[in-house]
Amino acid sequence: MIVKMQRITSLEAKVIYLTECIKNTVKLFVFKQQIYAKSKLWSNNELIEIWKTLLSKKRIWKRCRNDDTWAKIVQMWNLYHNAIKLIKNQFWINFLNNIKEKEVFQTYKFTKSHLIEKLFLIQNLQKELKIEFNKKCKTFLKAMYSSSLKIQINEEVLSNKSIQWSRVIEEKIKHAINFSTFRKALESDNISFAIIQRAYKTILKIFNLVYSDLIKNDYHLKIWREDMKIILKKSNKSNYSISKTYRIITLLNCLNKVAEKIIAVQLSYTAEINDKLLNFDQMRDRKQRSAIDAVLNLVHDAQMTKSRENMLICLLLDVKEVFDHVALKQLIKILIKLKISVNLINWVKCFLQNRIIDLAFDDERQKSKKISTEISQDSFISLILFLIYIQYLFSKICANFRNLQSLSYIDDMMLYIEKRNIDKNVKILKNAAKITFT
């Protein structure tokens, strides 16, 4: 198998061969669990035994058909239903007691209605209402994506002193595969992270060869640039004829997610060892830079301000739809200006261009459509790329307002200043917001 893989020259063909090998192995050795409509998570052996006893009593009654045997059936039937109530109640209590972090949203899944309603009439940019499926698709595409762009990178602009892009080693590939969650929705190939992790233990040399070749050649596969997007309604919106009142869920290939995660971890590490890439107070997708760290940073500054008997005035900003307004051309310029390795720039260019999507809603699926996209919030690499994209905002703030401090957590930003005069602080924050975001 490894010899055949080494003979294949095309990167696309290598990944297709790897995918087929995994699929064929799964078909041969993995038992498919059959899920029925009447499957019950709360059922147990005790309940099964009571049901068997009930069936036995019914068989006896059919032979005898007297009042005593019928009374025993009624008694056993009541016992069975009471047992169901108790077991269901205990199952629910155990579930709530053992719930962790984001699993709390699973309670909503168990209690909400599973009915998925069809989309309403969708209003386009000219405020015309569209009812046909294809016209709704065109309206969503125009709202979500810009026209196709071709970006040429001038090699002369790229500095010889660019930041060194470290070689992909086996440990990085292993980390990206083994530390991926099982709870991701599957794409059409039905290869989950659980399958990938087990396959990696058996054919790790092939995985290492494929991912090393892909990243070494700054290439992101065409088949991985094909996304299925499911459109669902957001809750509690007043006007569902506007395209922005719908949530878009992207189903990505799990092998693709591994490649993105390798690049994201590598770029995050590069940002930590080079101070010029990111501002110190930019949080998320970095080691020891979580939401808790952002809050603790603010609390510490507030306590220090209080000890100096000054006042801390904060301006909280929540920037909407930031990922939809990241210009690919501008992102490439920023990466070049920051002297990012040409390998990464070429990979980002390949990753974001010539993408193909399928829209799915109302029990229909649109034919594949070629689009030019901004960075997607669903991708592993998007968060760190967005942090790099906005890092010049913070240098702009520092240049114009020396006493002003800033914190950011992706698209949530905070500007704050320490002084005794409230009116002056408010004016400074207003000016800072105008200069920074205009």
GROMACS .gro file of C-alpha atoms in nm:
model
  438
    1MET     CA    1   0.000   0.000   0.000
    2ILE     CA    2   0.278   0.246   0.091
    3VAL     CA    3   0.465   0.152  -0.232
    4LYS     CA    4   0.156   0.220  -0.443
    5MET     CA    5   0.106   0.554  -0.269
    6GLN     CA    6   0.466   0.658  -0.344
    7ARG     CA    7   0.415   0.579  -0.712
    8ILE     CA    8   0.116   0.816  -0.737
    9THR     CA    9   0.238   1.160  -0.849
   10SER     CA   10  -0.086   1.361  -0.837
   11LEU     CA   11  -0.175   1.506  -0.495
   12GLU     CA   12  -0.547   1.480  -0.572
   13ALA     CA   13  -0.507   1.112  -0.666
   14LYS     CA   14  -0.314   1.039  -0.343
   15VAL     CA   15  -0.595   1.167  -0.122
   16ILE     CA   16  -0.862   0.991  -0.332
   17TYR     CA   17  -0.665   0.665  -0.293
   18LEU     CA   18  -0.635   0.720   0.085
   19THR     CA   19  -1.009   0.792   0.112
   20GLU     CA   20  -1.101   0.479  -0.086
   21CYS     CA   21  -0.871   0.264   0.130
   22ILE     CA   22  -1.037   0.394   0.449
   23LYS     CA   23  -1.388   0.339   0.306
   24ASN     CA   24  -1.314  -0.015   0.191
   25THR     CA   25  -1.161  -0.105   0.529
   26VAL     CA   26  -1.466   0.033   0.711
   27LYS     CA   27  -1.701  -0.173   0.492
   28LEU     CA   28  -1.508  -0.493   0.565
   29PHE     CA   29  -1.437  -0.463   0.936
   30VAL     CA   30  -1.675  -0.210   1.096
   31PHE     CA   31  -2.016  -0.337   1.199
   32LYS     CA   32  -2.292  -0.092   1.110
   33GLN     CA   33  -2.530  -0.036   1.397
   34GLN     CA   34  -2.888  -0.034   1.280
   35ILE     CA   35  -3.088   0.246   1.438
   36TYR     CA   36  -3.461   0.200   1.447
   37ALA     CA   37  -3.732   0.457   1.501
   38LYS     CA   38  -3.832   0.280   1.826
   39SER     CA   39  -3.481   0.258   1.973
   40LYS     CA   40  -3.487   0.374   2.336
   41LEU     CA   41  -3.181   0.511   2.515
   42TRP     CA   42  -3.342   0.466   2.855
   43SER     CA   43  -3.426   0.096   2.816
   44ASN     CA   44  -3.245  -0.156   3.042
   45ASN     CA   45  -3.238  -0.528   3.127
   46GLU     CA   46  -3.482  -0.493   3.417
   47LEU     CA   47  -3.748  -0.349   3.188
   48ILE     CA   48  -3.689  -0.621   2.929
   49GLU     CA   49  -3.742  -0.890   3.195
   50ILE     CA   50  -4.073  -0.730   3.304
   51TRP     CA   51  -4.185  -0.723   2.939
   52LYS     CA   52  -4.098  -1.093   2.898
   53THR     CA   53  -4.297  -1.177   3.213
   54LEU     CA   54  -4.593  -0.979   3.075
   55LEU     CA   55  -4.582  -1.175   2.748
   56SER     CA   56  -4.571  -1.501   2.947
   57LYS     CA   57  -4.882  -1.399   3.145
   58LYS     CA   58  -5.060  -1.317   2.816
   59ARG     CA   59  -4.984  -1.663   2.678
   60ILE     CA   60  -5.124  -1.825   2.997
   61TRP     CA   61  -5.441  -1.614   2.975
   62LYS     CA   62  -5.495  -1.720   2.612
   63ARG     CA   63  -5.496  -2.082   2.726
   64CYS     CA   64  -5.710  -2.039   3.041
   65ARG     CA   65  -5.911  -1.718   2.984
   66ASN     CA   66  -6.033  -1.675   3.343
   67ASP     CA   67  -6.057  -1.373   3.577
   68ASP     CA   68  -5.748  -1.466   3.784
   69THR     CA   69  -5.512  -1.481   3.485
   70TRP     CA   70  -5.658  -1.154   3.346
   71ALA     CA   71  -5.604  -0.980   3.683
   72LYS     CA   72  -5.240  -1.091   3.676
   73ILE     CA   73  -5.200  -0.942   3.325
   74VAL     CA   74  -5.346  -0.607   3.438
   75GLN     CA   75  -5.120  -0.607   3.744
   76MET     CA   76  -4.811  -0.684   3.533
   77TRP     CA   77  -4.912  -0.422   3.271
   78ASN     CA   78  -4.937  -0.151   3.539
   79LEU     CA   79  -4.604  -0.262   3.683
   80TYR     CA   80  -4.443  -0.233   3.336
   81HIS     CA   81  -4.571   0.120   3.273
   82ASN     CA   82  -4.475   0.241   3.620
   83ALA     CA   83  -4.125   0.097   3.566
   84ILE     CA   84  -4.098   0.291   3.237
   85LYS     CA   85  -4.189   0.617   3.414
   86LEU     CA   86  -3.931   0.560   3.689
   87ILE     CA   87  -3.653   0.460   3.446
   88LYS     CA   88  -3.721   0.759   3.217
   89ASN     CA   89  -3.717   0.996   3.513
   90GLN     CA   90  -3.391   0.848   3.649
   91PHE     CA   91  -3.230   0.858   3.301
   92TRP     CA   92  -3.316   1.228   3.263
   93ILE     CA   93  -3.183   1.312   3.611
   94ASN     CA   94  -2.856   1.125   3.543
   95PHE     CA   95  -2.818   1.304   3.209
   96LEU     CA   96  -2.862   1.648   3.369
   97ASN     CA   97  -2.624   1.568   3.657
   98ASN     CA   98  -2.343   1.445   3.429
   99ILE     CA   99  -2.373   1.717   3.166
  100LYS     CA  100  -2.052   1.908   3.081
  101GLU     CA  101  -1.985   2.244   2.914
  102LYS     CA  102  -2.156   2.267   2.571
  103GLU     CA  103  -2.348   1.943   2.629
  104VAL     CA  104  -2.605   2.155   2.812
  105PHE     CA  105  -2.743   2.244   2.466
  106GLN     CA  106  -2.828   1.875   2.420
  107THR     CA  107  -3.124   1.931   2.655
  108TYR     CA  108  -3.265   2.170   2.396
  109LYS     CA  109  -3.230   1.897   2.133
  110PHE     CA  110  -3.428   1.653   2.350
  111THR     CA  111  -3.710   1.897   2.422
  112LYS     CA  112  -3.751   2.103   2.102
  113SER     CA  113  -3.969   2.011   1.807
  114HIS     CA  114  -3.787   1.825   1.527
  115LEU     CA  115  -4.004   1.978   1.256
  116ILE     CA  116  -3.794   2.177   1.004
  117GLU     CA  117  -4.014   2.434   0.835
  118LYS     CA  118  -3.965   2.543   0.477
  119LEU     CA  119  -3.812   2.883   0.410
  120PHE     CA  120  -4.036   3.186   0.361
  121LEU     CA  121  -4.029   3.412   0.058
  122ILE     CA  122  -3.676   3.557   0.035
  123GLN     CA  123  -3.617   3.924  -0.045
  124ASN     CA  124  -3.328   4.009  -0.279
  125LEU     CA  125  -3.121   4.333  -0.293
  126GLN     CA  126  -3.390   4.499  -0.507
  127LYS     CA  127  -3.648   4.406  -0.237
  128GLU     CA  128  -3.825   4.162  -0.470
  129LEU     CA  129  -3.970   3.851  -0.307
  130LYS     CA  130  -3.851   3.517  -0.449
  131ILE     CA  131  -4.046   3.193  -0.411
  132GLU     CA  132  -3.869   2.950  -0.649
  133PHE     CA  133  -3.581   2.739  -0.511
  134ASN     CA  134  -3.322   2.849  -0.772
  135LYS     CA  135  -3.404   3.218  -0.725
  136LYS     CA  136  -3.376   3.181  -0.347
  137CYS     CA  137  -3.031   3.024  -0.400
  138LYS     CA  138  -2.918   3.318  -0.614
  139THR     CA  139  -3.037   3.561  -0.346
  140PHE     CA  140  -2.844   3.378  -0.072
  141LEU     CA  141  -2.528   3.360  -0.286
  142LYS     CA  142  -2.536   3.734  -0.363
  143ALA     CA  143  -2.586   3.813   0.006
  144MET     CA  144  -2.304   3.581   0.121
  145TYR     CA  145  -2.034   3.606  -0.146
  146SER     CA  146  -1.868   3.861  -0.368
  147SER     CA  147  -1.767   3.817  -0.731
  148SER     CA  148  -1.474   3.595  -0.821
  149LEU     CA  149  -1.127   3.746  -0.779
  150LYS     CA  150  -0.796   3.636  -0.928
  151ILE     CA  151  -0.498   3.729  -0.715
  152GLN     CA  152  -0.148   3.743  -0.852
  153ILE     CA  153   0.139   3.740  -0.604
  154ASN     CA  154   0.441   3.938  -0.717
  155GLU     CA  155   0.744   3.734  -0.615
  156GLU     CA  156   0.961   4.047  -0.615
  157VAL     CA  157   0.748   4.201  -0.339
  158LEU     CA  158   0.810   3.903  -0.111
  159SER     CA  159   1.105   3.966   0.117
  160ASN     CA  160   1.396   3.726   0.137
  161LYS     CA  161   1.388   3.781   0.512
  162SER     CA  162   1.040   3.635   0.552
  163ILE     CA  163   0.946   3.445   0.870
  164GLN     CA  164   1.071   3.088   0.846
  165TRP     CA  165   0.791   2.836   0.794
  166SER     CA  166   0.882   2.522   0.987
  167ARG     CA  167   0.862   2.179   0.825
  168VAL     CA  168   0.557   1.965   0.903
  169ILE     CA  169   0.668   1.681   1.128
  170GLU     CA  170   0.485   1.362   1.222
  171GLU     CA  171   0.403   1.489   1.573
  172LYS     CA  172   0.198   1.779   1.431
  173ILE     CA  173  -0.004   1.547   1.208
  174LYS     CA  174  -0.059   1.306   1.499
  175HIS     CA  175  -0.174   1.592   1.726
  176ALA     CA  176  -0.417   1.728   1.463
  177ILE     CA  177  -0.578   1.384   1.418
  178ASN     CA  178  -0.587   1.259   1.778
  179PHE     CA  179  -0.709   1.585   1.936
  180SER     CA  180  -1.014   1.626   1.711
  181THR     CA  181  -1.363   1.586   1.850
  182PHE     CA  182  -1.596   1.303   1.743
  183ARG     CA  183  -1.900   1.530   1.753
  184LYS     CA  184  -1.855   1.697   1.417
  185ALA     CA  185  -2.119   1.656   1.146
  186LEU     CA  186  -2.007   1.428   0.864
  187GLU     CA  187  -1.973   1.526   0.500
  188SER     CA  188  -2.095   1.309   0.211
  189ASP     CA  189  -1.799   1.065   0.238
  190ASN     CA  190  -1.918   0.958   0.591
  191ILE     CA  191  -1.561   0.936   0.724
  192SER     CA  192  -1.565   1.058   1.084
  193PHE     CA  193  -1.275   1.155   1.312
  194ALA     CA  194  -1.325   0.828   1.501
  195ILE     CA  195  -1.259   0.633   1.179
  196ILE     CA  196  -0.962   0.856   1.086
  197GLN     CA  197  -0.803   0.810   1.430
  198ARG     CA  198  -0.827   0.432   1.410
  199ALA     CA  199  -0.702   0.429   1.050
  200TYR     CA  200  -0.406   0.651   1.149
  201LYS     CA  201  -0.288   0.392   1.403
  202THR     CA  202  -0.271   0.131   1.125
  203ILE     CA  203  -0.142   0.330   0.826
  204LEU     CA  204   0.028   0.630   0.990
  205LYS     CA  205   0.309   0.631   0.729
  206ILE     CA  206   0.057   0.693   0.450
  207PHE     CA  207  -0.113   0.974   0.646
  208ASN     CA  208   0.224   1.136   0.716
  209LEU     CA  209   0.327   1.107   0.350
  210VAL     CA  210   0.001   1.258   0.216
  211TYR     CA  211  -0.021   1.555   0.454
  212SER     CA  212   0.351   1.632   0.433
  213ASP     CA  213   0.332   1.641   0.051
  214LEU     CA  214   0.022   1.862   0.052
  215ILE     CA  215   0.166   2.125   0.286
  216LYS     CA  216   0.514   2.105   0.132
  217ASN     CA  217   0.361   2.191  -0.209
  218ASP     CA  218   0.141   2.472  -0.063
  219TYR     CA  219  -0.166   2.301  -0.203
  220HIS     CA  220  -0.523   2.255  -0.081
  221LEU     CA  221  -0.720   1.992  -0.272
  222LYS     CA  222  -1.005   2.082  -0.506
  223ILE     CA  223  -1.229   1.816  -0.350
  224TRP     CA  224  -1.170   1.980  -0.011
  225ARG     CA  225  -1.280   2.316  -0.148
  226GLU     CA  226  -1.627   2.177  -0.215
  227ASP     CA  227  -1.866   2.255   0.072
  228MET     CA  228  -2.226   2.170   0.143
  229LYS     CA  229  -2.409   2.450   0.322
  230ILE     CA  230  -2.734   2.384   0.506
  231ILE     CA  231  -2.961   2.686   0.557
  232LEU     CA  232  -3.167   2.700   0.878
  233LYS     CA  233  -3.383   2.970   1.032
  234LYS     CA  234  -3.254   3.170   1.328
  235SER     CA  235  -3.498   3.175   1.616
  236ASN     CA  236  -3.703   3.476   1.731
  237LYS     CA  237  -3.662   3.693   1.419
  238SER     CA  238  -3.938   3.930   1.314
  239ASN     CA  239  -3.886   3.922   0.935
  240TYR     CA  240  -3.781   3.594   0.771
  241SER     CA  241  -3.787   3.737   0.419
  242ILE     CA  242  -3.437   3.884   0.480
  243SER     CA  243  -3.149   3.647   0.401
  244LYS     CA  244  -2.953   3.753   0.713
  245THR     CA  245  -3.219   3.597   0.939
  246TYR     CA  246  -3.095   3.249   0.838
  247ARG     CA  247  -2.803   3.052   0.977
  248ILE     CA  248  -2.566   2.871   0.741
  249ILE     CA  249  -2.418   2.541   0.862
  250THR     CA  250  -2.119   2.416   0.663
  251LEU     CA  251  -2.049   2.043   0.635
  252LEU     CA  252  -1.673   1.997   0.586
  253ASN     CA  253  -1.469   1.690   0.501
  254CYS     CA  254  -1.292   1.554   0.813
  255LEU     CA  255  -0.968   1.481   0.623
  256ASN     CA  256  -0.981   1.845   0.511
  257LYS     CA  257  -1.025   1.959   0.873
  258VAL     CA  258  -0.704   1.777   0.968
  259ALA     CA  259  -0.508   1.968   0.700
  260GLU     CA  260  -0.656   2.301   0.815
  261LYS     CA  261  -0.580   2.222   1.178
  262ILE     CA  262  -0.213   2.147   1.099
  263ILE     CA  263  -0.176   2.486   0.926
  264ALA     CA  264  -0.370   2.670   1.201
  265VAL     CA  265  -0.155   2.523   1.483
  266GLN     CA  266   0.164   2.598   1.290
  267LEU     CA  267   0.056   2.958   1.219
  268SER     CA  268  -0.051   3.010   1.581
  269TYR     CA  269   0.291   2.888   1.700
  270THR     CA  270   0.463   3.124   1.452
  271ALA     CA  271   0.254   3.414   1.586
  272GLU     CA  272   0.362   3.337   1.945
  273ILE     CA  273   0.737   3.339   1.867
  274ASN     CA  274   0.714   3.655   1.651
  275ASP     CA  275   0.582   3.964   1.831
  276LYS     CA  276   0.504   4.153   1.509
  277LEU     CA  277   0.233   3.917   1.386
  278LEU     CA  278  -0.025   3.976   1.661
  279ASN     CA  279  -0.090   4.229   1.932
  280PHE     CA  280  -0.041   4.100   2.289
  281ASP     CA  281  -0.407   4.170   2.381
  282GLN     CA  282  -0.560   3.980   2.088
  283MET     CA  283  -0.730   3.675   2.238
  284ARG     CA  284  -0.862   3.340   2.104
  285ASP     CA  285  -0.694   3.064   1.903
  286ARG     CA  286  -0.369   3.124   2.094
  287LYS     CA  287  -0.217   2.946   2.391
  288GLN     CA  288  -0.321   3.103   2.724
  289ARG     CA  289  -0.532   3.363   2.542
  290SER     CA  290  -0.889   3.253   2.619
  291ALA     CA  291  -1.203   3.451   2.707
  292ILE     CA  292  -1.120   3.398   3.076
  293ASP     CA  293  -0.777   3.557   3.023
  294ALA     CA  294  -0.942   3.859   2.858
  295VAL     CA  295  -1.179   3.904   3.155
  296LEU     CA  296  -0.899   3.861   3.410
  297ASN     CA  297  -0.691   4.120   3.223
  298LEU     CA  298  -0.973   4.375   3.248
  299VAL     CA  299  -1.045   4.292   3.615
  300HIS     CA  300  -0.676   4.337   3.701
  301ASP     CA  301  -0.662   4.678   3.527
  302ALA     CA  302  -0.986   4.786   3.699
  303GLN     CA  303  -0.849   4.690   4.042
  304MET     CA  304  -0.523   4.877   3.978
  305THR     CA  305  -0.722   5.182   3.867
  306LYS     CA  306  -0.928   5.168   4.185
  307SER     CA  307  -0.614   5.149   4.399
  308ARG     CA  308  -0.488   5.470   4.233
  309GLU     CA  309  -0.829   5.634   4.300
  310ASN     CA  310  -0.893   5.691   3.929
  311MET     CA  311  -1.184   5.593   3.703
  312LEU     CA  312  -1.181   5.331   3.426
  313ILE     CA  313  -1.419   5.401   3.136
  314CYS     CA  314  -1.479   5.118   2.886
  315LEU     CA  315  -1.626   5.112   2.537
  316LEU     CA  316  -1.749   4.764   2.435
  317LEU     CA  317  -1.779   4.692   2.062
  318ASP     CA  318  -1.940   4.393   1.893
  319VAL     CA  319  -1.859   4.409   1.521
  320LYS     CA  320  -2.121   4.229   1.312
  321GLU     CA  321  -2.051   4.006   1.010
  322VAL     CA  322  -1.675   4.058   1.029
  323PHE     CA  323  -1.584   3.735   0.849
  324ASP     CA  324  -1.805   3.835   0.553
  325HIS     CA  325  -1.603   4.153   0.502
  326VAL     CA  326  -1.249   4.016   0.500
  327ALA     CA  327  -1.109   4.102   0.157
  328LEU     CA  328  -0.885   3.826   0.024
  329LYS     CA  329  -0.666   4.070  -0.169
  330GLN     CA  330  -0.613   4.283   0.143
  331LEU     CA  331  -0.539   3.972   0.353
  332ILE     CA  332  -0.266   3.868   0.109
  333LYS     CA  333  -0.116   4.221   0.119
  334ILE     CA  334  -0.107   4.211   0.501
  335LEU     CA  335   0.060   3.869   0.501
  336ILE     CA  336   0.325   3.998   0.257
  337LYS     CA  337   0.378   4.315   0.463
  338LEU     CA  338   0.429   4.105   0.777
  339LYS     CA  339   0.690   3.898   0.587
  340ILE     CA  340   0.496   3.576   0.626
  341SER     CA  341   0.652   3.281   0.445
  342VAL     CA  342   0.568   3.256   0.074
  343ASN     CA  343   0.463   2.893   0.135
  344LEU     CA  344   0.184   2.998   0.371
  345ILE     CA  345   0.073   3.285   0.143
  346ASN     CA  346   0.044   3.045  -0.151
  347TRP     CA  347  -0.149   2.797   0.067
  348VAL     CA  348  -0.395   3.066   0.185
  349LYS     CA  349  -0.444   3.182  -0.173
  350CYS     CA  350  -0.509   2.822  -0.285
  351PHE     CA  351  -0.738   2.757   0.015
  352LEU     CA  352  -0.966   3.059  -0.038
  353GLN     CA  353  -0.990   3.070  -0.417
  354ASN     CA  354  -1.200   2.860  -0.658
  355ARG     CA  355  -1.428   2.718  -0.392
  356ILE     CA  356  -1.745   2.530  -0.484
  357ILE     CA  357  -2.059   2.514  -0.270
  358ASP     CA  358  -2.392   2.332  -0.271
  359LEU     CA  359  -2.684   2.500  -0.095
  360ALA     CA  360  -2.938   2.267   0.066
  361PHE     CA  361  -3.278   2.366   0.208
  362ASP     CA  362  -3.652   2.291   0.157
  363ASP     CA  363  -3.562   1.924   0.085
  364GLU     CA  364  -3.375   2.035  -0.228
  365ARG     CA  365  -3.010   2.072  -0.321
  366GLN     CA  366  -2.860   2.325  -0.559
  367LYS     CA  367  -2.615   2.220  -0.830
  368SER     CA  368  -2.250   2.295  -0.747
  369LYS     CA  369  -2.171   2.665  -0.780
  370LYS     CA  370  -1.823   2.819  -0.808
  371ILE     CA  371  -1.775   3.116  -0.574
  372SER     CA  372  -1.505   3.343  -0.436
  373THR     CA  373  -1.532   3.354  -0.058
  374GLU     CA  374  -1.404   3.555   0.229
  375ILE     CA  375  -1.265   3.353   0.520
  376SER     CA  376  -1.525   3.116   0.662
  377GLN     CA  377  -1.601   3.117   1.034
  378ASP     CA  378  -1.643   2.736   1.021
  379SER     CA  379  -1.280   2.673   0.928
  380PHE     CA  380  -0.998   2.597   1.176
  381ILE     CA  381  -0.763   2.840   1.001
  382SER     CA  382  -1.012   3.130   0.982
  383LEU     CA  383  -0.978   3.257   1.340
  384ILE     CA  384  -0.600   3.303   1.337
  385LEU     CA  385  -0.614   3.456   0.985
  386PHE     CA  386  -0.877   3.705   1.105
  387LEU     CA  387  -0.662   3.801   1.406
  388ILE     CA  388  -0.373   3.876   1.169
  389TYR     CA  389  -0.608   4.067   0.938
  390ILE     CA  390  -0.716   4.314   1.213
  391GLN     CA  391  -0.386   4.343   1.402
  392TYR     CA  392  -0.313   4.683   1.237
  393LEU     CA  393  -0.616   4.829   1.416
  394PHE     CA  394  -0.432   4.801   1.746
  395SER     CA  395  -0.112   4.966   1.621
  396LYS     CA  396  -0.335   5.246   1.485
  397ILE     CA  397  -0.495   5.291   1.829
  398CYS     CA  398  -0.154   5.298   2.003
  399ALA     CA  399  -0.019   5.553   1.755
  400ASN     CA  400  -0.308   5.799   1.802
  401PHE     CA  401  -0.394   5.743   2.171
  402ARG     CA  402  -0.106   5.662   2.401
  403ASN     CA  403  -0.310   5.627   2.721
  404LEU     CA  404  -0.579   5.413   2.560
  405GLN     CA  405  -0.573   5.036   2.610
  406SER     CA  406  -0.749   4.770   2.404
  407LEU     CA  407  -0.861   4.409   2.428
  408SER     CA  408  -1.015   4.188   2.161
  409TYR     CA  409  -1.173   3.844   2.145
  410ILE     CA  410  -1.220   3.782   1.771
  411ASP     CA  411  -1.498   4.031   1.674
  412ASP     CA  412  -1.565   4.153   2.030
  413MET     CA  413  -1.345   4.452   2.114
  414MET     CA  414  -1.295   4.673   2.414
  415LEU     CA  415  -1.133   5.015   2.444
  416TYR     CA  416  -1.071   5.157   2.791
  417ILE     CA  417  -0.888   5.448   2.948
  418GLU     CA  418  -0.790   5.548   3.302
  419LYS     CA  419  -0.843   5.911   3.409
  420ARG     CA  420  -1.030   6.108   3.675
  421ASN     CA  421  -1.238   6.320   3.438
  422ILE     CA  422  -1.532   6.119   3.299
  423ASP     CA  423  -1.625   6.367   3.022
  424LYS     CA  424  -1.270   6.370   2.882
  425ASN     CA  425  -1.258   5.989   2.888
  426VAL     CA  426  -1.586   5.963   2.695
  427LYS     CA  427  -1.462   6.209   2.429
  428ILE     CA  428  -1.135   6.018   2.388
  429LEU     CA  429  -1.320   5.688   2.345
  430LYS     CA  430  -1.558   5.842   2.087
  431ASN     CA  431  -1.265   5.979   1.887
  432ALA     CA  432  -1.081   5.649   1.911
  433ALA     CA  433  -1.382   5.458   1.776
  434LYS     CA  434  -1.420   5.704   1.485
  435ILE     CA  435  -1.051   5.696   1.388
  436THR     CA  436  -1.014   5.319   1.426
  437PHE     CA  437  -1.322   5.207   1.235
  438THR     CA  438  -1.336   5.466   0.956
   0.00000   0.00000   0.00000
